[in-house]
Coordinates of C-alpha atoms and ligand atoms in Angstrom, one line a residue:
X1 CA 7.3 -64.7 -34.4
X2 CA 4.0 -64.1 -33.1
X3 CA 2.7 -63.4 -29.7
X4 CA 2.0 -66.3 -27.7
X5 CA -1.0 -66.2 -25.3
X6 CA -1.2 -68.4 -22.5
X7 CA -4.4 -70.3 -21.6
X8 CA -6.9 -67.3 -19.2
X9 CA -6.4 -68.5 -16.1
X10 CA -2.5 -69.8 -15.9
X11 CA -0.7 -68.9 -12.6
X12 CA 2.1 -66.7 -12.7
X13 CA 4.3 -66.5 -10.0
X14 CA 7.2 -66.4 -8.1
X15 CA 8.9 -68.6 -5.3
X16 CA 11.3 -68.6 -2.3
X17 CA 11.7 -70.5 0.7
X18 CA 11.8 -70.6 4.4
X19 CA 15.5 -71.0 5.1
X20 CA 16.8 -68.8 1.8
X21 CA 15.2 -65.1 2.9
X22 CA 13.6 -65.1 6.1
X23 CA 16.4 -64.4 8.4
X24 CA 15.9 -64.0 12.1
X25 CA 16.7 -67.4 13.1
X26 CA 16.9 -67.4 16.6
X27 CA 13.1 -65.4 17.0
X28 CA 10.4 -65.9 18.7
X29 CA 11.2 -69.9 19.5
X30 CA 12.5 -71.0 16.4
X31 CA 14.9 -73.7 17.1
X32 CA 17.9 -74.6 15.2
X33 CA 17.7 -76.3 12.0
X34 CA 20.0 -78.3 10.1
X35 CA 21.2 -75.4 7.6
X36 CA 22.1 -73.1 10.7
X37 CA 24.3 -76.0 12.2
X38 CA 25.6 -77.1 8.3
X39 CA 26.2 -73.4 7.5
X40 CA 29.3 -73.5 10.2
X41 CA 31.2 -76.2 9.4
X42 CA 34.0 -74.8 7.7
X43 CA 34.0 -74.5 3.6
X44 CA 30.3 -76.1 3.6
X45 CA 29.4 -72.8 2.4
X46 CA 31.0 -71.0 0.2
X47 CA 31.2 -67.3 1.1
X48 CA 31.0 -68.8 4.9
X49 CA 27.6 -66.9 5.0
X50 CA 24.8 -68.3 6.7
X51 CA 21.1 -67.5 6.8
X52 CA 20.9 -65.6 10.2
X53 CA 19.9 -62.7 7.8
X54 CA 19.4 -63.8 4.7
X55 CA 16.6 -61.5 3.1
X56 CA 15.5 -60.3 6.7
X57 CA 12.0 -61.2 5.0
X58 CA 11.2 -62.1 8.9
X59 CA 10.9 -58.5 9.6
X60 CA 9.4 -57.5 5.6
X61 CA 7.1 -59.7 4.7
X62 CA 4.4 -57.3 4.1
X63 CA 6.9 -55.0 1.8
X64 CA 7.6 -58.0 0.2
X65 CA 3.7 -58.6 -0.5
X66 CA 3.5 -55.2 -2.0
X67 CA 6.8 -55.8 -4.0
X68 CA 4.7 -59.0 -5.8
X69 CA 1.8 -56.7 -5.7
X70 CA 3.0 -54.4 -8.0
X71 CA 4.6 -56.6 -10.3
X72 CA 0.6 -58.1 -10.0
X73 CA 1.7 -61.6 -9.5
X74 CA -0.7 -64.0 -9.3
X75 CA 0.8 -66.8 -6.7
X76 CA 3.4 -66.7 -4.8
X77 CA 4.8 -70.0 -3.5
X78 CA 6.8 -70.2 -0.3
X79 CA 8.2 -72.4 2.4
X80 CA 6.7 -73.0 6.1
X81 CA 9.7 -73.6 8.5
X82 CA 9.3 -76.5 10.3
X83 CA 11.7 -74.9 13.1
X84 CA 9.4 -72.3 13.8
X85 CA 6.3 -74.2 14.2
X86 CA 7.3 -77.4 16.4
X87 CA 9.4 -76.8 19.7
X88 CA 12.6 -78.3 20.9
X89 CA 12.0 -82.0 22.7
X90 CA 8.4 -82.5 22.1
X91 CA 5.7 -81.6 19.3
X92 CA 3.9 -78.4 21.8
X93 CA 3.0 -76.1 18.3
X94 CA 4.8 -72.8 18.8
X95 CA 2.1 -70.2 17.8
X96 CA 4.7 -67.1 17.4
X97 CA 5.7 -69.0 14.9
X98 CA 3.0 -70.1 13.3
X99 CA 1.6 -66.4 13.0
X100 CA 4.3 -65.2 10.8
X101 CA 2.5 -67.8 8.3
X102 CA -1.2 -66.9 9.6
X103 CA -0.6 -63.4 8.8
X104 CA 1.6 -63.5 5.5
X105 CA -1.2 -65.8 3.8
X106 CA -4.0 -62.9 5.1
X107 CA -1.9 -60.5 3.7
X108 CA -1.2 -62.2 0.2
X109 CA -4.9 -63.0 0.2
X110 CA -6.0 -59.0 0.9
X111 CA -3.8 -58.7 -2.1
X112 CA -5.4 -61.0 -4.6
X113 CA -2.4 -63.7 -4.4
X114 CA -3.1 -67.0 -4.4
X115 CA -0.6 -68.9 -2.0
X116 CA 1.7 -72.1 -2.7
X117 CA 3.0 -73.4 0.6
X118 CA 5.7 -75.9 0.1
X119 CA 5.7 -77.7 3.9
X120 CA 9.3 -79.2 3.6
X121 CA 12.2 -77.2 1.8
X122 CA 15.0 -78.3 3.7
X123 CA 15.3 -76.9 6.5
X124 CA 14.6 -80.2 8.8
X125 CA 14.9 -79.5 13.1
X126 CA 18.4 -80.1 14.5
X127 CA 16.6 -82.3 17.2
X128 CA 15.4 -84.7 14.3
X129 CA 18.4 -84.8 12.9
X130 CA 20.3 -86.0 16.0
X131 CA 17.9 -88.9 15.9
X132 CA 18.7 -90.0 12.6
X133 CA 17.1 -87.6 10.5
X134 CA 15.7 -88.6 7.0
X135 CA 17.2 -92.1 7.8
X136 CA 15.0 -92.9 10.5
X137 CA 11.5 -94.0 9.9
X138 CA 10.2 -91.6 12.5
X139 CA 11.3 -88.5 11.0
X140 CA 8.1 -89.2 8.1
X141 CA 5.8 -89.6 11.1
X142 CA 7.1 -86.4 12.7
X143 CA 7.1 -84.8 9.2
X144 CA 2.9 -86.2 8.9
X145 CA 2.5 -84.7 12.4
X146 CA 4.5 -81.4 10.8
X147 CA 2.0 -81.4 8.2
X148 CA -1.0 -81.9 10.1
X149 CA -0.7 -78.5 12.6
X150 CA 0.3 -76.1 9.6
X151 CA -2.6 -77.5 7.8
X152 CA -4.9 -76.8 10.3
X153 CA -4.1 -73.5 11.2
X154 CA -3.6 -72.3 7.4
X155 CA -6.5 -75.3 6.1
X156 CA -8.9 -72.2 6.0
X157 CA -7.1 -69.9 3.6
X158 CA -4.2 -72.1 2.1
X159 CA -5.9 -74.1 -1.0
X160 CA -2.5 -75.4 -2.6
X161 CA 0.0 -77.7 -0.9
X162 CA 3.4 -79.1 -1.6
X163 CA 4.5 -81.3 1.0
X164 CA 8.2 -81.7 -0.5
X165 CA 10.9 -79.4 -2.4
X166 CA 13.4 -81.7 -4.2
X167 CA 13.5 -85.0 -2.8
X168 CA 16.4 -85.7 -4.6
X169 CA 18.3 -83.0 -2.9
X170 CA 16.9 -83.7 0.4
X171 CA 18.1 -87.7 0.4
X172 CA 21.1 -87.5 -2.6
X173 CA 22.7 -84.1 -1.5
X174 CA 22.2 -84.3 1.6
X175 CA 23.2 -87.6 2.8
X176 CA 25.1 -89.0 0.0
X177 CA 26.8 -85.8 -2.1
X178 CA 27.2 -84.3 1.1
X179 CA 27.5 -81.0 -0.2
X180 CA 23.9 -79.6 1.4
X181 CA 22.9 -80.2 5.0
X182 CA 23.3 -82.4 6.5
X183 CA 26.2 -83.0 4.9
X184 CA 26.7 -86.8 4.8
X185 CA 28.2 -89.3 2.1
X186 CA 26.6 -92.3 2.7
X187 CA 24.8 -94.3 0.0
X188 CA 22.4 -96.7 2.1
X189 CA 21.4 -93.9 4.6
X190 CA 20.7 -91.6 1.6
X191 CA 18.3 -94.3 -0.1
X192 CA 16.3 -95.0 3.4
X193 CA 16.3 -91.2 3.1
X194 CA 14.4 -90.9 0.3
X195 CA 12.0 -93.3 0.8
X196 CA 11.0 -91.7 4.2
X197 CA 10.8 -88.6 2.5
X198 CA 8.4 -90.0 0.1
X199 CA 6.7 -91.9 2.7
X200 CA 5.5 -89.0 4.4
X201 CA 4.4 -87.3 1.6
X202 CA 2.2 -90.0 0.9
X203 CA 1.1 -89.3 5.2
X204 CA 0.8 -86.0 4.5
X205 CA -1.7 -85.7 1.5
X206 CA -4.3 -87.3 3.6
X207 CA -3.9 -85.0 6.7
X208 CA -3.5 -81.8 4.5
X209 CA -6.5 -83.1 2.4
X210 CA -8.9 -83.8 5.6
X211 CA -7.9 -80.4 7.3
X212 CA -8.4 -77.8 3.9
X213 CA -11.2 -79.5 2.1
X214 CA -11.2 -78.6 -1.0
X215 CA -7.5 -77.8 -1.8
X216 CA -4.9 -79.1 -4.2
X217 CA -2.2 -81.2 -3.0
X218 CA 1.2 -81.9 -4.8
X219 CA 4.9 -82.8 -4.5
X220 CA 7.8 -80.3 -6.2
X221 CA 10.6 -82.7 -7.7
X222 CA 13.6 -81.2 -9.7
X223 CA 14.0 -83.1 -13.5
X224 CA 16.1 -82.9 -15.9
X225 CA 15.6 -83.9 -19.7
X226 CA 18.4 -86.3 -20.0
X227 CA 20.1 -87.7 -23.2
X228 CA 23.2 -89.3 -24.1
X229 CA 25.8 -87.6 -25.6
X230 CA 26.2 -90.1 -28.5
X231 CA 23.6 -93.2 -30.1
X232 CA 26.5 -95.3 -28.6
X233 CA 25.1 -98.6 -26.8
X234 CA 27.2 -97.8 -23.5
X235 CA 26.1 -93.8 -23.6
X236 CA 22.4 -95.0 -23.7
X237 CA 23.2 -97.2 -20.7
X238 CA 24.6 -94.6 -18.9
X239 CA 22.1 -92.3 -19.8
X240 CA 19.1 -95.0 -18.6
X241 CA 21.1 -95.2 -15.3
X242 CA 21.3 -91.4 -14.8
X243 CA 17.5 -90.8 -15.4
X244 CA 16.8 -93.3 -13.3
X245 CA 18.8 -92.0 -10.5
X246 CA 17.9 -88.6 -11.0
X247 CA 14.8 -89.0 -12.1
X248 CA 12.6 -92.4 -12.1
X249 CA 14.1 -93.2 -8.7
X250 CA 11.3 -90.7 -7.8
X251 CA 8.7 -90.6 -10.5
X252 CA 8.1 -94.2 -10.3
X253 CA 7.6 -94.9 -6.8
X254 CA 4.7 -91.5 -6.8
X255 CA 2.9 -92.5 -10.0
X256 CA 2.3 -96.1 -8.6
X257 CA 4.7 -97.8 -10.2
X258 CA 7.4 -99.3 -7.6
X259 CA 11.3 -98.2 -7.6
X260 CA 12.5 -98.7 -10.7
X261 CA 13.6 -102.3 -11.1
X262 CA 16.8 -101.4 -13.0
X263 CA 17.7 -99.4 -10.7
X264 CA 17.5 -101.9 -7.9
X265 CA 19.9 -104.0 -9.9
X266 CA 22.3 -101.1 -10.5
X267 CA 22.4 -99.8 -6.3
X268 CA 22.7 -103.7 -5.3
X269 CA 25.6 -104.7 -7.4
X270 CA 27.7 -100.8 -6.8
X271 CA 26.6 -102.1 -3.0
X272 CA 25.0 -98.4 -2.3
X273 CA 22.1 -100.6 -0.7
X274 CA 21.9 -101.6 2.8
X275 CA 22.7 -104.7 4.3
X276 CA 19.7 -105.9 4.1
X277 CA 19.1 -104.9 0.4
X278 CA 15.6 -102.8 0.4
X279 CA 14.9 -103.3 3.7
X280 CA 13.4 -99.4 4.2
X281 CA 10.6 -100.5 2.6
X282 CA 7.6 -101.9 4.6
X283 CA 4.9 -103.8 3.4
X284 CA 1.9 -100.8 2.2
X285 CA 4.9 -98.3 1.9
X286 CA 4.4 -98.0 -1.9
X287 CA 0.5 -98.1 -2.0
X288 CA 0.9 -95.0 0.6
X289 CA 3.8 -93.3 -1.4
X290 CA 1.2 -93.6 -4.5
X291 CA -1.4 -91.7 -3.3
X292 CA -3.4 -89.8 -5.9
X293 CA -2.2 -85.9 -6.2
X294 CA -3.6 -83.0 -7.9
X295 CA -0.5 -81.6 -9.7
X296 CA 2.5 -82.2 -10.0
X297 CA 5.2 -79.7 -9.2
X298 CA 8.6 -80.1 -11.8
X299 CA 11.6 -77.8 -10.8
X300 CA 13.3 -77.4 -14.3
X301 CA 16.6 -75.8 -14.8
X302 CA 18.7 -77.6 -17.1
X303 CA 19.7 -80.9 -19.2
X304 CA 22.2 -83.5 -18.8
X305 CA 24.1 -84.6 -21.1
X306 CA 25.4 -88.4 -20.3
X307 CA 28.3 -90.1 -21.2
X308 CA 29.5 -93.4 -20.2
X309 CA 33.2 -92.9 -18.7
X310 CA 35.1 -95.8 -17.4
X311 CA 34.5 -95.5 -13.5
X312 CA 34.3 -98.2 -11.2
X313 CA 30.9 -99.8 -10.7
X314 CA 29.8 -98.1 -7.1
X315 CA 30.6 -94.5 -8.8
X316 CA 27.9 -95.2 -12.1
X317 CA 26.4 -91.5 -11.1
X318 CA 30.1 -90.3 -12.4
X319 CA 28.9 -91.5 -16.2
X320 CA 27.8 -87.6 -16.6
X321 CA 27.6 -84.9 -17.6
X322 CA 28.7 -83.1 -20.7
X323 CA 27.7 -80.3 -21.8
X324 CA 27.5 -79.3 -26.0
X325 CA 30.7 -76.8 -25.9
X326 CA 28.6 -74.4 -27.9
X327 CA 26.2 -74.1 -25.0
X328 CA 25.3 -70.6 -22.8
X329 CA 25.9 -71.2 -18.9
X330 CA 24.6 -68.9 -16.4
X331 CA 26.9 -68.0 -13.2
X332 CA 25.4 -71.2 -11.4
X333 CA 27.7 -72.9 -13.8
X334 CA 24.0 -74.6 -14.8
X335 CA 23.4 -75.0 -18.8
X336 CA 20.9 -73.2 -20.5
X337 CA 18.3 -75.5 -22.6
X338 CA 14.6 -74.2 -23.0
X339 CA 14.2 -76.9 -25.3
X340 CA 14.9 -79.2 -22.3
X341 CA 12.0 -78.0 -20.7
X342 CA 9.2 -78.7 -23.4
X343 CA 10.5 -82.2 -23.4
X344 CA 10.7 -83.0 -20.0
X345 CA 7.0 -81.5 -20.0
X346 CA 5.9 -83.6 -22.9
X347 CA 7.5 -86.5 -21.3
X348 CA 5.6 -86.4 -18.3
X349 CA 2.2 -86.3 -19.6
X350 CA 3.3 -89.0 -21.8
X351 CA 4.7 -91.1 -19.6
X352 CA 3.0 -90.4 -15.8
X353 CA -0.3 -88.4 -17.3
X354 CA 0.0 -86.1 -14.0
X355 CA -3.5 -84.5 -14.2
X356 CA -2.5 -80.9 -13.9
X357 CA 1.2 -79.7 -13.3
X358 CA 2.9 -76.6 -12.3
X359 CA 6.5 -75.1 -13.0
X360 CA 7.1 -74.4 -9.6
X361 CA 11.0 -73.6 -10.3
X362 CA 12.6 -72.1 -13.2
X363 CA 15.0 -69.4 -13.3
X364 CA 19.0 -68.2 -13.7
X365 CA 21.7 -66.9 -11.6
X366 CA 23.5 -63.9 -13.1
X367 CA 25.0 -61.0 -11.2
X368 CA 24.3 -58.0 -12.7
X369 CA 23.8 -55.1 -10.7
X370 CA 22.6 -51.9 -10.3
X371 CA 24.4 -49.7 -12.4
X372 CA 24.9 -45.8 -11.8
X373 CA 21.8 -44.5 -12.0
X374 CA 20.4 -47.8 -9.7
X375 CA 19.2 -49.9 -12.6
X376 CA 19.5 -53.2 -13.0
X377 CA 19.8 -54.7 -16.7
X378 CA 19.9 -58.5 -16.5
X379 CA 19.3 -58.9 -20.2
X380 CA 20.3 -63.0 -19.7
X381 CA 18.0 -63.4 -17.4
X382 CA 15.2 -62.0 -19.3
X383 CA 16.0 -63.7 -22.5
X384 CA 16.7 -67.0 -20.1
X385 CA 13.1 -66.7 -18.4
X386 CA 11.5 -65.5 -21.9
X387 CA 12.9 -68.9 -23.6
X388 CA 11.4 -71.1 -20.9
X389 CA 8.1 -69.6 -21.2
X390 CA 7.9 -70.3 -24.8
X391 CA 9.3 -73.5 -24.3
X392 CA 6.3 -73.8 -22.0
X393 CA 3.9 -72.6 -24.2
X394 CA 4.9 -75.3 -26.6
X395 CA 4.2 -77.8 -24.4
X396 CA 0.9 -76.1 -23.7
X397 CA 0.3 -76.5 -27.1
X398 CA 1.3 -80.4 -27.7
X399 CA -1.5 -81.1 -24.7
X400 CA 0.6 -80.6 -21.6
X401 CA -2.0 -79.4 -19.1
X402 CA 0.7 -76.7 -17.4
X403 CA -1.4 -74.2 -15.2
X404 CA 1.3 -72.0 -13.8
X405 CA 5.0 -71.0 -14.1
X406 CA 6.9 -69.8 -10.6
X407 CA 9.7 -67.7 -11.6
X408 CA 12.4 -68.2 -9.0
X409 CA 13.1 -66.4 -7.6
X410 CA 11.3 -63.0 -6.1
X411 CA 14.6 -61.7 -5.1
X412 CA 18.1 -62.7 -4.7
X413 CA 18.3 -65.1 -1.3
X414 CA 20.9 -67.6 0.4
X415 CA 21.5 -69.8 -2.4
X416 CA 22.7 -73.0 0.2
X417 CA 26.1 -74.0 -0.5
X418 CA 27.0 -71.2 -2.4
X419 CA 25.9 -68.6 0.3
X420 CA 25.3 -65.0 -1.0
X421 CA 27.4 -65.7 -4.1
X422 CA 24.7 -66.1 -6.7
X423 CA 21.6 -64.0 -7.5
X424 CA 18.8 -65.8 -8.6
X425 CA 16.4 -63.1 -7.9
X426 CA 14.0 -60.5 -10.2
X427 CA 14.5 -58.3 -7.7
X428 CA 17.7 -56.8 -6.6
X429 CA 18.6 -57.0 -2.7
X430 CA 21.2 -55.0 -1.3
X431 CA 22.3 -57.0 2.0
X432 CA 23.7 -54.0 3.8
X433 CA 20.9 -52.1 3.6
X434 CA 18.1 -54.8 2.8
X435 CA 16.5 -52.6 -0.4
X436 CA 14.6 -54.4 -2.5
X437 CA 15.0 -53.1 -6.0
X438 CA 13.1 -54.6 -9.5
X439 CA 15.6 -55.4 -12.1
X440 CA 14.5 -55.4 -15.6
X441 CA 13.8 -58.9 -15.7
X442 CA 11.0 -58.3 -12.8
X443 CA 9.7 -55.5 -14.6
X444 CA 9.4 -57.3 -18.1
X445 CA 8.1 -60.2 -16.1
X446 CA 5.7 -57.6 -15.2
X447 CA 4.4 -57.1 -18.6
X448 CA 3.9 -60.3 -19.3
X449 CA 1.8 -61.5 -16.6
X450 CA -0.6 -58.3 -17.0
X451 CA -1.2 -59.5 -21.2
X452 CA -0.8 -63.1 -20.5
X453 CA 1.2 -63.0 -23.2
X454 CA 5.2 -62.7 -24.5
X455 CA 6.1 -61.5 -27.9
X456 CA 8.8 -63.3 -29.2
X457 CA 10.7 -60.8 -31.1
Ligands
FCB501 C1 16.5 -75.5 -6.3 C2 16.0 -75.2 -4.9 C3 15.9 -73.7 -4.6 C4 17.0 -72.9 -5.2 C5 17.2 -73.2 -6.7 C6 18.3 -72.4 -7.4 O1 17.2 -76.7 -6.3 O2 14.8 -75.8 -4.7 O3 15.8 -73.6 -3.2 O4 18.2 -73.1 -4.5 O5 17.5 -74.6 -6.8

């Protein structure tokens, strides 16, 4: 195979967020957050770990910078943390907090990277959750107000916005899987959920666009190519309800098109609606949640594979997920399916014409580590990564307008529920001693960001 060249000026990059590396959760005014009060209830997590630590990036940022520097990223797309910026009981903007921000985008910016800051990546205010959280209308307004301070004080320098990481896991994990904070399982709160989630987006790209004229504004949601296991009549049923409740529920609504009818039908009759059926949903809610965007963000990392299995009606989401037996899984226990990529691309700019979109997540858990000499040879993840680029380029190809890939992630960081026990990371961390080490991955990555290029061979 030849080499593939990607268009001049594609982003490459890397990602993390807030909660995951920074650590030092109790400094400089930061109040609690959801995560540190999820991560100790017992066997939420894991390894029991929490991110009081994490990747002490709190403390390294600008090592960190030169870490991305050297690899010669591009972008580098991170997380602002709500806790840090808004203090307990009222909305007076904590400026020690803010400065971490102020002076990490001056730093990436001395260093020629461009920054992604993703406002909301999970790690919602303890205070807002005691009020009802996602569920309660005013947790969008106070998410607009969020949105409004960081994008004044970073407005100047910031030109690309994501207001939300993952609604999905936000509303579905978090309120009705239960299995990320806050750790509730509850259908009709984790529907309202959503929708104020999606609401204040829709606040928020206003605000953000008003205070940093002239930037880009988007939302990161995680997809997955979806297909039934079999042409059977009830496997494509299934596999029309699992997209839409993994994937349209969220699409739809943001590219102007309403909740997805069929799905409104499936929720009411397996009663995961509320009482008073959509009832979340005011009058000029969807006109606001439609608001135009300039990209785009898809967090890709695998397929599903549906199959309709007897379940009672209220557990439809159940009707998953099979995997081909012949398939390759990475430690997360996640498939791995390149193909699944291109076609998810190809799909959107079919079916939603996004004008520009970004990979703003792709990447694999595997724990190599360092070996006696101190290198790192995560041959899986570089053949993983290497396979979703040229899955990426294909879609290029085929018209997709993709303008950037973010690897994720920099460096291994506190992967939620499973704590410290998978390593997503190009770069090593050692959590005794906090070193930061390039595995092989990074340093091919490395290689191909400086040709804009990957040979296939
Ligand atoms: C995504 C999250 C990110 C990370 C990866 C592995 O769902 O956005 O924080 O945990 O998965």
């Amino acid at each position: 195979m030849p080499e593939l060249s990607f268009p001049p000026r594609f982003l490459w990059g890397s990602a993390t967020s807030s909660y995951q590396i920074e650590g030092a959760t109790r400094e400089d005014g930061r109040v609690e957050s959801i995560w540190d009060r999820f991560c100790r209830v017992p066997g939420a997590v894991e390894d029991g770990s929490t991110g009081d630590v994490a990747c002490d990036h709190y403390h390294r940022w600008r090592e960190d910078v030169a870490l991305m520097k050297d690899l010669g990223l591009h972008a580098y797309r991170f997380s602002v943390a709500w806790p840090r910026i808004l203090s307990e009981g009222g909305w007076r903007v904590n400026h020690a907090g803010l400065d971490l921000y102020s002076r990490l985008v001056d730093e990436l910016l001395r260093n020629d990277i461009e920054p992604f800051v993703t406002l909301y990546h999970w790690d919602l205010p303890q205070v807002l959750q005691d009020q009802g959280g996602w569920v309660s209308r005013a947790t969008g307004e106070a998410c607009a107000e969020y949105a409004d301070v960081v994008s004044h004080h970073l407005g100047d320098r910031v030109k690309n916005w994501i207001t939300h990481n993952e609604p999905w896991c936000t509303s579905i994990l978090g309120y009705q899987i239960g299995r990320h904070a806050p750790g509730l399982r509850d259908w009709p709160a984790a529907l309202a959920s959503a929708h104020h989630v999606l609401l204040s987006h829709g606040w928020a790209v206003p605000v953000i666009r008003t205070n940093s004229p002239g930037s880009e504004v988007g939302i990161a949601l995680n997809l997955k190519h979806v297909e039934p296991a079999s042409p059977s009549g009830a496997d494509s049923e299934a596999c029309r309800h699992f997209d839409g409740y993994f994937n349209r529920w969220f699409l739809d609504p943001l590219h102007g098109r309403d909740y997805p009818a069929d799905m409104v039908a499936d929720y009411a009759v397996a009663g995961h609606l509320p009482s008073g059926g959509m009832s979340f949903v005011r009058p000029g809610d969807l006109e606001t949640i439609a608001v135009a965007t300039d990209f785009l963000g898809v967090n890709y990392y695998d397929r599903a594979v549906v199959r309709s299995q007897d379940v009672p009606e209220d557990q439809n989401e159940a009707r998953t997920v099979v995997v081909a037996p012949e398939s390759e899984w990475t430690n997360m226990g996640w498939e791995v399916y390149p193909d699944g990529l291109c076609q998810l691309l190809e799909r959107l700019h079919r079916e939603y014409r996004p004008p520009k979109l970004y990979i703003t997540e792709n990447g694999a858990s595997y724990d190599d580590g360092p070996d006696g000499d101190g290198i790192i040879d995560d041959e899986r993840r570089q053949r993983y990564l290497r396979d979703h680029f040229v899955a990426a380029h294909r879609a290029i190809s085929a018209g997709v307008p993709l303008s950037g890939f973010f690897v994720w992630s920099l460096m291994d960081n506190f992967e939620w529920d499973r704590g410290y026990t998978q390593r997503f990371g190009i770069v090593w961390v050692d959590y005794d001693t906090q070193k930061r080490i390039p595995k092989r991955s990074a340093r091919w990555y490395q290689s191909v960001v400086a040709r804009g290029s990957i040979s296939t061979d």
